mmCIF file of C-alpha atoms in Angstrom:
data_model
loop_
_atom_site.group_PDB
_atom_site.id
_atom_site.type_symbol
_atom_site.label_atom_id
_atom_site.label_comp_id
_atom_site.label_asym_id
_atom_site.label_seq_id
_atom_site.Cartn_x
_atom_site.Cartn_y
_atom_site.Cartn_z
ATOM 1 C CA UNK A 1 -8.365 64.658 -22.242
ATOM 2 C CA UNK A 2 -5.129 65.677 -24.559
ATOM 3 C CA UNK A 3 -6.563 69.152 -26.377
ATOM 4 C CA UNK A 4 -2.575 68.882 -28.134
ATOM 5 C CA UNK A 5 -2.506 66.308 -30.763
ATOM 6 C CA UNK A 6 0.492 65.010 -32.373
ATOM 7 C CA UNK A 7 -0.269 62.783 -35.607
ATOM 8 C CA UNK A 8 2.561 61.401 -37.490
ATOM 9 C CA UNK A 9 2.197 60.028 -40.993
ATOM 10 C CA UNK A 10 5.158 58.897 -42.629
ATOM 11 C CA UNK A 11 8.042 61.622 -42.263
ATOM 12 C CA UNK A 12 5.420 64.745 -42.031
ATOM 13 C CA UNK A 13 4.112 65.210 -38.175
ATOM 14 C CA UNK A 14 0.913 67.364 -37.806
ATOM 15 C CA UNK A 15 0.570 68.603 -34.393
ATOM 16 C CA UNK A 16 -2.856 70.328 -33.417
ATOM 17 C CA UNK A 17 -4.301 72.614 -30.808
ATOM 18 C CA UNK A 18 -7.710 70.664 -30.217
ATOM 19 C CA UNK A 19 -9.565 73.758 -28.581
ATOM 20 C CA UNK A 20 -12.070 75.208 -30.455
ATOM 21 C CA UNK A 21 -14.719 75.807 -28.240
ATOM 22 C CA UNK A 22 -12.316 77.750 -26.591
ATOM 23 C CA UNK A 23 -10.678 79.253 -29.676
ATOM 24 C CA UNK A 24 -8.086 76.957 -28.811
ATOM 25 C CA UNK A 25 -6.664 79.300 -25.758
ATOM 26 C CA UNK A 26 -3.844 77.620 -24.063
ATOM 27 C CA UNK A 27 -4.656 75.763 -20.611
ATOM 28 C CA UNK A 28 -1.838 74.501 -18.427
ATOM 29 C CA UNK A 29 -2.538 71.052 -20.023
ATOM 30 C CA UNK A 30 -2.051 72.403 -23.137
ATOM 31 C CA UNK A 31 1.098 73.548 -22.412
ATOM 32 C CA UNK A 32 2.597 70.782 -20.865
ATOM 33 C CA UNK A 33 0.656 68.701 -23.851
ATOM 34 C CA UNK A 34 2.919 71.013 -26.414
ATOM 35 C CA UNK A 35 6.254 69.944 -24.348
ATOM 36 C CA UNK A 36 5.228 66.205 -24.359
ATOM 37 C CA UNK A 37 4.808 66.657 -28.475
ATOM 38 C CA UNK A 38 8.306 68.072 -28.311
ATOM 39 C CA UNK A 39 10.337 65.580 -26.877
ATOM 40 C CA UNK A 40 8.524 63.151 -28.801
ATOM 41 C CA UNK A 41 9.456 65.151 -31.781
ATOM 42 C CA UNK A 42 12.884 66.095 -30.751
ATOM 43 C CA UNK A 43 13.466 62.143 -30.645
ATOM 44 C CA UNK A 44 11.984 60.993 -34.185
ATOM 45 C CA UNK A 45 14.621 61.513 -36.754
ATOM 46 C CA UNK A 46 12.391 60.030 -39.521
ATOM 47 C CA UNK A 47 10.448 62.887 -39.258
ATOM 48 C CA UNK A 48 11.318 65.581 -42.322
ATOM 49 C CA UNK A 49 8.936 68.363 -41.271
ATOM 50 C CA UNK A 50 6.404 69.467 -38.721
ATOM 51 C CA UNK A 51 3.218 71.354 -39.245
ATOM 52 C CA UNK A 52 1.561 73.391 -36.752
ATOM 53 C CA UNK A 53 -2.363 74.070 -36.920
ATOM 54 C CA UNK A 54 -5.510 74.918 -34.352
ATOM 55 C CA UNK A 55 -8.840 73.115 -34.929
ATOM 56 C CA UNK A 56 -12.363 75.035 -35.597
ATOM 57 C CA UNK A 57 -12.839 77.798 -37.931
ATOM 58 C CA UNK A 58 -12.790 80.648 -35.381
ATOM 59 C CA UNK A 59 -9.077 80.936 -34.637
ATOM 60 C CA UNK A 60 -5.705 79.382 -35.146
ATOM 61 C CA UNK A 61 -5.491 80.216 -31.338
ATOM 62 C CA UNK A 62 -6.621 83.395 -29.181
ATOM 63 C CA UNK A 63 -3.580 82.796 -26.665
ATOM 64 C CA UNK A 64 -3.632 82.159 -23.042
ATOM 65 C CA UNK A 65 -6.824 80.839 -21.387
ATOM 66 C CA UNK A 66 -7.733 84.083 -19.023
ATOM 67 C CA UNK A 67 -9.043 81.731 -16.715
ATOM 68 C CA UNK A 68 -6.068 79.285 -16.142
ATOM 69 C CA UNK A 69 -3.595 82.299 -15.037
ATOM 70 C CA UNK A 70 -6.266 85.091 -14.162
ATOM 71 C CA UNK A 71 -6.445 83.837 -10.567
ATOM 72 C CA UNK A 72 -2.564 83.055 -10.046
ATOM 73 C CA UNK A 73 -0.554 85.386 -7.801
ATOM 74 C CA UNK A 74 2.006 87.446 -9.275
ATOM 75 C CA UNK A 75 5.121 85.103 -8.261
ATOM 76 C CA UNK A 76 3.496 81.959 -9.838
ATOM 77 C CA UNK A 77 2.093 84.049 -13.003
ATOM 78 C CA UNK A 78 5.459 84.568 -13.171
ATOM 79 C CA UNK A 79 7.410 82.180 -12.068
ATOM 80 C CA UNK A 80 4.922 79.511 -13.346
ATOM 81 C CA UNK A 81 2.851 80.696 -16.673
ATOM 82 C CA UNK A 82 5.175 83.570 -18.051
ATOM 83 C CA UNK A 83 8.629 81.731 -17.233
ATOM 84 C CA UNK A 84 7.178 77.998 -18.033
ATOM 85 C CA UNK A 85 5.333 78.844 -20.911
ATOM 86 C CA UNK A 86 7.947 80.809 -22.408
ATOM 87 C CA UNK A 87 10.799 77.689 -21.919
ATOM 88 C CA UNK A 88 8.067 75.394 -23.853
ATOM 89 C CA UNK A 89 7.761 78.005 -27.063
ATOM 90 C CA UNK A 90 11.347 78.077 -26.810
ATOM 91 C CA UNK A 91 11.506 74.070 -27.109
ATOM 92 C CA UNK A 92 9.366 74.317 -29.886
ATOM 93 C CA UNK A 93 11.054 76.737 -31.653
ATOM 94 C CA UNK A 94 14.482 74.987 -31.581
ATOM 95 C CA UNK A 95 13.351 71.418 -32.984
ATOM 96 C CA UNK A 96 15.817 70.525 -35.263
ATOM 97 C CA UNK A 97 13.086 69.562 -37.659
ATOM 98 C CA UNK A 98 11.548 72.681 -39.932
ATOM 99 C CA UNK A 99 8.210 73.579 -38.946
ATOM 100 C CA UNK A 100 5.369 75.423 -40.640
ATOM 101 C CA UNK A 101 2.615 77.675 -39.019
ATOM 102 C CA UNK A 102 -0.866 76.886 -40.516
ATOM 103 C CA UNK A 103 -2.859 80.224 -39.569
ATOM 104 C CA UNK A 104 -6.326 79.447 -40.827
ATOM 105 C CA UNK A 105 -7.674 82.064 -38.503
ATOM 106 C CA UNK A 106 -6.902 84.780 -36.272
ATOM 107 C CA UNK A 107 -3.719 83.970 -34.010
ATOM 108 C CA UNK A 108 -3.936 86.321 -31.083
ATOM 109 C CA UNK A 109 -1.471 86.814 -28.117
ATOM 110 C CA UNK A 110 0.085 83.298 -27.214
ATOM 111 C CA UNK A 111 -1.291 82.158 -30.425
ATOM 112 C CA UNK A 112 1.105 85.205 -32.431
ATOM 113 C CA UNK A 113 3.787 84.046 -29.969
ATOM 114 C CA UNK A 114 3.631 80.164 -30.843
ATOM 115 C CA UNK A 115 3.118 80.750 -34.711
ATOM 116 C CA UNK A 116 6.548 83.297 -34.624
ATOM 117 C CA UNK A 117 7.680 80.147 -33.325
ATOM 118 C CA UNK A 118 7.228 78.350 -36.156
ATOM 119 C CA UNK A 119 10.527 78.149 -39.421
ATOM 120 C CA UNK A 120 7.942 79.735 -41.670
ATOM 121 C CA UNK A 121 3.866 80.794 -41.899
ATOM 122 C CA UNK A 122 1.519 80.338 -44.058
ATOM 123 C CA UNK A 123 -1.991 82.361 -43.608
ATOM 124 C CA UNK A 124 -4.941 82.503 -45.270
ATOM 125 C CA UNK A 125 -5.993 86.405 -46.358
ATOM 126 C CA UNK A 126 -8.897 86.950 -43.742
ATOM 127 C CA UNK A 127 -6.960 85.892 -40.744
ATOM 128 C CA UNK A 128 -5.324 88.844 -38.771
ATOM 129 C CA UNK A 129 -2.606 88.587 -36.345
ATOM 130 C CA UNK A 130 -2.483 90.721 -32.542
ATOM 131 C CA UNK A 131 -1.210 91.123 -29.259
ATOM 132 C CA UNK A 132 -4.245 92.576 -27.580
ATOM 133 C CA UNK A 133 -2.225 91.860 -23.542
ATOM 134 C CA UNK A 134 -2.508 95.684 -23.056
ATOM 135 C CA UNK A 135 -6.362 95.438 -23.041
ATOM 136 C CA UNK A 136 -6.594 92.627 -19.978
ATOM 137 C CA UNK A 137 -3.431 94.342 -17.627
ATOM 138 C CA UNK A 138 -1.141 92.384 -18.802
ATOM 139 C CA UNK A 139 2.286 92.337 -21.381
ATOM 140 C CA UNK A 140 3.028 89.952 -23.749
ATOM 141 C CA UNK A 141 5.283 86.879 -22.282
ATOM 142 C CA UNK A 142 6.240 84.112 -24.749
ATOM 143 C CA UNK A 143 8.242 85.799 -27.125
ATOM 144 C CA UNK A 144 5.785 88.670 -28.392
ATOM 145 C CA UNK A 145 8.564 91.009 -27.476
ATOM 146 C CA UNK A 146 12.042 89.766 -28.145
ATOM 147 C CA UNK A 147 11.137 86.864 -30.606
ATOM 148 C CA UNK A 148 8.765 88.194 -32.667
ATOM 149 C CA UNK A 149 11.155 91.597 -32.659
ATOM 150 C CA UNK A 150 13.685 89.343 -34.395
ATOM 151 C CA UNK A 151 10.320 88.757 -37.368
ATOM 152 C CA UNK A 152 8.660 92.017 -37.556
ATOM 153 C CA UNK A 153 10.377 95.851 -37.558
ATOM 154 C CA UNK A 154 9.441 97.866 -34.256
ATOM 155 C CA UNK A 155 6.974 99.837 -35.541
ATOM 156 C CA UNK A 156 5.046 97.178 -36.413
ATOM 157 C CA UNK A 157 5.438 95.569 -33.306
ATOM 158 C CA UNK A 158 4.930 98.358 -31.015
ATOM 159 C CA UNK A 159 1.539 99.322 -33.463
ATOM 160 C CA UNK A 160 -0.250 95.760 -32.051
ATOM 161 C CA UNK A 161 1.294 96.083 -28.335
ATOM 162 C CA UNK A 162 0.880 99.525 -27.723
ATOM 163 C CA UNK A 163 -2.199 100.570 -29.752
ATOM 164 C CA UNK A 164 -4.381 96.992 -30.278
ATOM 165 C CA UNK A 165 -3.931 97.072 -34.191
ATOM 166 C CA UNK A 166 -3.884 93.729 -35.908
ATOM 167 C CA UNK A 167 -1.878 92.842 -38.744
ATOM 168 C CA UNK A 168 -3.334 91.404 -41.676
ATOM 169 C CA UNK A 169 -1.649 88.436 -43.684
ATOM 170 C CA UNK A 170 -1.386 91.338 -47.098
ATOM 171 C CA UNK A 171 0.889 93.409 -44.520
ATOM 172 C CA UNK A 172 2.576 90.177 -42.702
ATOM 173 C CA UNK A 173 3.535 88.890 -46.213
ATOM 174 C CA UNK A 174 4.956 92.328 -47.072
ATOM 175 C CA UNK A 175 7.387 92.310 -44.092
ATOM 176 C CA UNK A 176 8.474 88.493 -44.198
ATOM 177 C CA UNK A 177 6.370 87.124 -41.596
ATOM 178 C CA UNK A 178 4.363 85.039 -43.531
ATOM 179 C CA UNK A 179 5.553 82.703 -46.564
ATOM 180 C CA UNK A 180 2.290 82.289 -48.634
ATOM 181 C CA UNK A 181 -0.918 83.363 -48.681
ATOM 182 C CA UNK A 182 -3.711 80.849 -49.091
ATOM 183 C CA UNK A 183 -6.861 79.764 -48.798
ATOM 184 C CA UNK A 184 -6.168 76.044 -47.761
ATOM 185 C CA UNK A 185 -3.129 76.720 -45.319
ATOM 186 C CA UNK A 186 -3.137 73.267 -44.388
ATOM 187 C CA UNK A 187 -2.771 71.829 -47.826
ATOM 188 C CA UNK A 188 -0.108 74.577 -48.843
ATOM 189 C CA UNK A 189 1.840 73.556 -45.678
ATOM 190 C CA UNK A 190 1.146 70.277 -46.471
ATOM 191 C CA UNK A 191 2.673 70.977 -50.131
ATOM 192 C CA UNK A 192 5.712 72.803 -47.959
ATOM 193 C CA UNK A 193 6.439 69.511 -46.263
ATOM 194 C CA UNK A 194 6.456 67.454 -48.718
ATOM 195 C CA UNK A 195 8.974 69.756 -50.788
ATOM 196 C CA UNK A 196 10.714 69.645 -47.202
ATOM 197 C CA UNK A 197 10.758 66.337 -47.141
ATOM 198 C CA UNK A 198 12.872 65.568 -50.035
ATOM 199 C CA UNK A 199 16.268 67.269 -49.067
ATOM 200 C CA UNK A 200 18.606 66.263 -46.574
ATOM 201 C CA UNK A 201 17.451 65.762 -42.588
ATOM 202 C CA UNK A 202 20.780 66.319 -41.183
ATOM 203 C CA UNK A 203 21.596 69.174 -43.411
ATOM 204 C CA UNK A 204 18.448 70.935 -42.445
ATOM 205 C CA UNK A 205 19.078 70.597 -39.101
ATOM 206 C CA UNK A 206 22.881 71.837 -39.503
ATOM 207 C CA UNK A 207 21.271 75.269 -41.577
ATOM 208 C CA UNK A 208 18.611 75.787 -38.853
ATOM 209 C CA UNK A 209 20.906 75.591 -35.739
ATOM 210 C CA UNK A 210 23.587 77.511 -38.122
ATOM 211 C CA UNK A 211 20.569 80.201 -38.485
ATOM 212 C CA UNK A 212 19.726 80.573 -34.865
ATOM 213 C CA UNK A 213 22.988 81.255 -33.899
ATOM 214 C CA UNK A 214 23.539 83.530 -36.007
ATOM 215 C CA UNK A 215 20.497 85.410 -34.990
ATOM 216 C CA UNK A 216 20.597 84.942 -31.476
ATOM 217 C CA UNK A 217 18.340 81.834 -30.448
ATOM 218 C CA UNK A 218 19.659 79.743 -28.341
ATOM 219 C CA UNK A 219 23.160 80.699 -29.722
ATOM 220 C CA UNK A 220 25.355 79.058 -26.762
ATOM 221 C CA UNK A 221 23.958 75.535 -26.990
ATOM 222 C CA UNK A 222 23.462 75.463 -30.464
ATOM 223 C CA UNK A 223 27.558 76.535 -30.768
ATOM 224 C CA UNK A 224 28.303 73.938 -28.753
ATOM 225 C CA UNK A 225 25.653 71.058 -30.435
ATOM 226 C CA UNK A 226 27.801 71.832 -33.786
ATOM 227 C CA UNK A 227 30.981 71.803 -31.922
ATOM 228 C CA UNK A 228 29.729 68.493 -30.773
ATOM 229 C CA UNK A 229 28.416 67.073 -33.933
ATOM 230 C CA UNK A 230 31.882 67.990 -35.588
ATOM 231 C CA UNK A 231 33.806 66.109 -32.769
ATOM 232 C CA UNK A 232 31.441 63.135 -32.613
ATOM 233 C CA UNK A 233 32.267 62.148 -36.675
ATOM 234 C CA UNK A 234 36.025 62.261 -35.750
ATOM 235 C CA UNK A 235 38.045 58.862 -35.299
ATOM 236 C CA UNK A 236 39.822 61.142 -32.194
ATOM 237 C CA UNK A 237 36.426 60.374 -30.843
ATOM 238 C CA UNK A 238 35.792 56.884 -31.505
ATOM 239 C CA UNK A 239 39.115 56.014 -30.129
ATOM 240 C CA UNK A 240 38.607 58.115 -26.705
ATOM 241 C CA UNK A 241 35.431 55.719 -26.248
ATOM 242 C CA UNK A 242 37.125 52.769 -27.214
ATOM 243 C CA UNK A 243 40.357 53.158 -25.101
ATOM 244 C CA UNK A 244 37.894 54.351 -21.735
ATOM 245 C CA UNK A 245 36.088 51.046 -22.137
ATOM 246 C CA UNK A 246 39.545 49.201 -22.413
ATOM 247 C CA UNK A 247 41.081 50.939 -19.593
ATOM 248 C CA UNK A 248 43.732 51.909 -21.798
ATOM 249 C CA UNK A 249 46.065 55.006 -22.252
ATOM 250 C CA UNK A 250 44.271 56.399 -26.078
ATOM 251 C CA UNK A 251 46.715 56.999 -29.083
ATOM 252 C CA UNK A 252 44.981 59.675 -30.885
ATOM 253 C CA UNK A 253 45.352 59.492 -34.858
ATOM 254 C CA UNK A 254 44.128 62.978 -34.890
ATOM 255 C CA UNK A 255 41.658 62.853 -37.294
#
């Protein structure tokens, strides 16, 4: 049974961790669940914006399940949860399509990790934000220390790792982390959409991958995706297809 649901309506997707009675913790289904949404995602260019949400009242998500890697061996809690998990936040954070965190509730661990993943956040003001690893023998390992280092100064980020304090969404909207403040963080991200929804697809997607290179995510592919974008409009290109498929010498008109 999918606990990762991806609802389209229109040109606004909604994707939803469907957890609650587990604070929406993050299973090995989930995960793969999460990938699944992506390359659906990743292949719907009708779709303007993407927002991100967890089910129940009692947390946007409290991270990684304890008992789906608890009992793994340290090569595949590596090699399997920390390395796998951390390739599918990355996916998710390099959709060409914006995306907006809706943090209802306290995002903890993984959860932190997935919403940094996220273009922008929107919280409401009781919801609190952690990386509590420390306290179960572990270290954070999607993101909660390079990514989120890229969102939040140092300090901040070695106050939740280090010493278990959580940030609250007054202090998260004070450093940048978090866009808005509201009580309905759905229908502000909703609101957030629909604003998204009326510029240009393409040139969104230029100005993110633009952004993450500049910043360091993903910078090599994303260099080469623009590269590739500004060859592909060329008539240089059109007439290297044309002259493969005629078996032909191609006379380049260099534009």
């Amino acid at each position: 049974m999918s606990a990762v649901h991806l609802d389209i309506d229109g040109v606004i997707a909604h994707l939803r961790l469907d957890n609650p009675s587990k604070l929406n913790a993050l299973t090995i289904d989930m995960l793969a669940q999460l990938e699944q949404a992506c390359a659906i995602l990743e292949r719907s260019p009708q779709i303007s914006a993407v927002i991100l949400s967890g089910d129940g009242d009692r947390a946007f998500c409290a991270g990684a399940d304890i008992k789906a890697w608890g009992a793994l061996s340290p090569t595949d809690f590596a090699r399997n949860w920390v390395r796998e998990g951390h390739r599918i936040f990355d996916r998710f954070a390099r959709l060409s399509i914006p995306t907006i965190a809706a943090i209802h509730a306290p995002a903890i661990g993984g959860g932190l990790e997935l919403a940094a993943c996220a273009d922008i956040r929107v919280m409401a003001p009781m919801a609190t934000l952690a990386l509590p690893e420390a306290q179960v023998g572990i270290v954070p390992g999607w993101g909660g220390t390079n990514r989120l280092l890229r969102l939040l100064p140092e300090p901040t980020v070695k106050e939740m790792a280090l010493f278990g304090r959580k940030l609250t969404a007054d202090k998260a909207w004070s450093l940048g982390f978090v866009a808005e403040i509201a009580e309905d963080t759905l229908a502000t991200a909703m609101h957030i959409a629909v604003q998204a929804a009326t510029a240009s697809p393409r040139a969104h997607e230029v100005a993110k991958y633009q952004i993450h290179a500049a910043v360091g995510e993903d910078r090599a592919a994303l260099i080469e995706a623009l590269g590739g974008g500004m060859i592909g409009a060329t008539r240089d290109r059109a007439e290297g297809v044309a002259s493969f498929k005629d078996k032909r010498k191609p006379e380049f008109p260099g534009s």
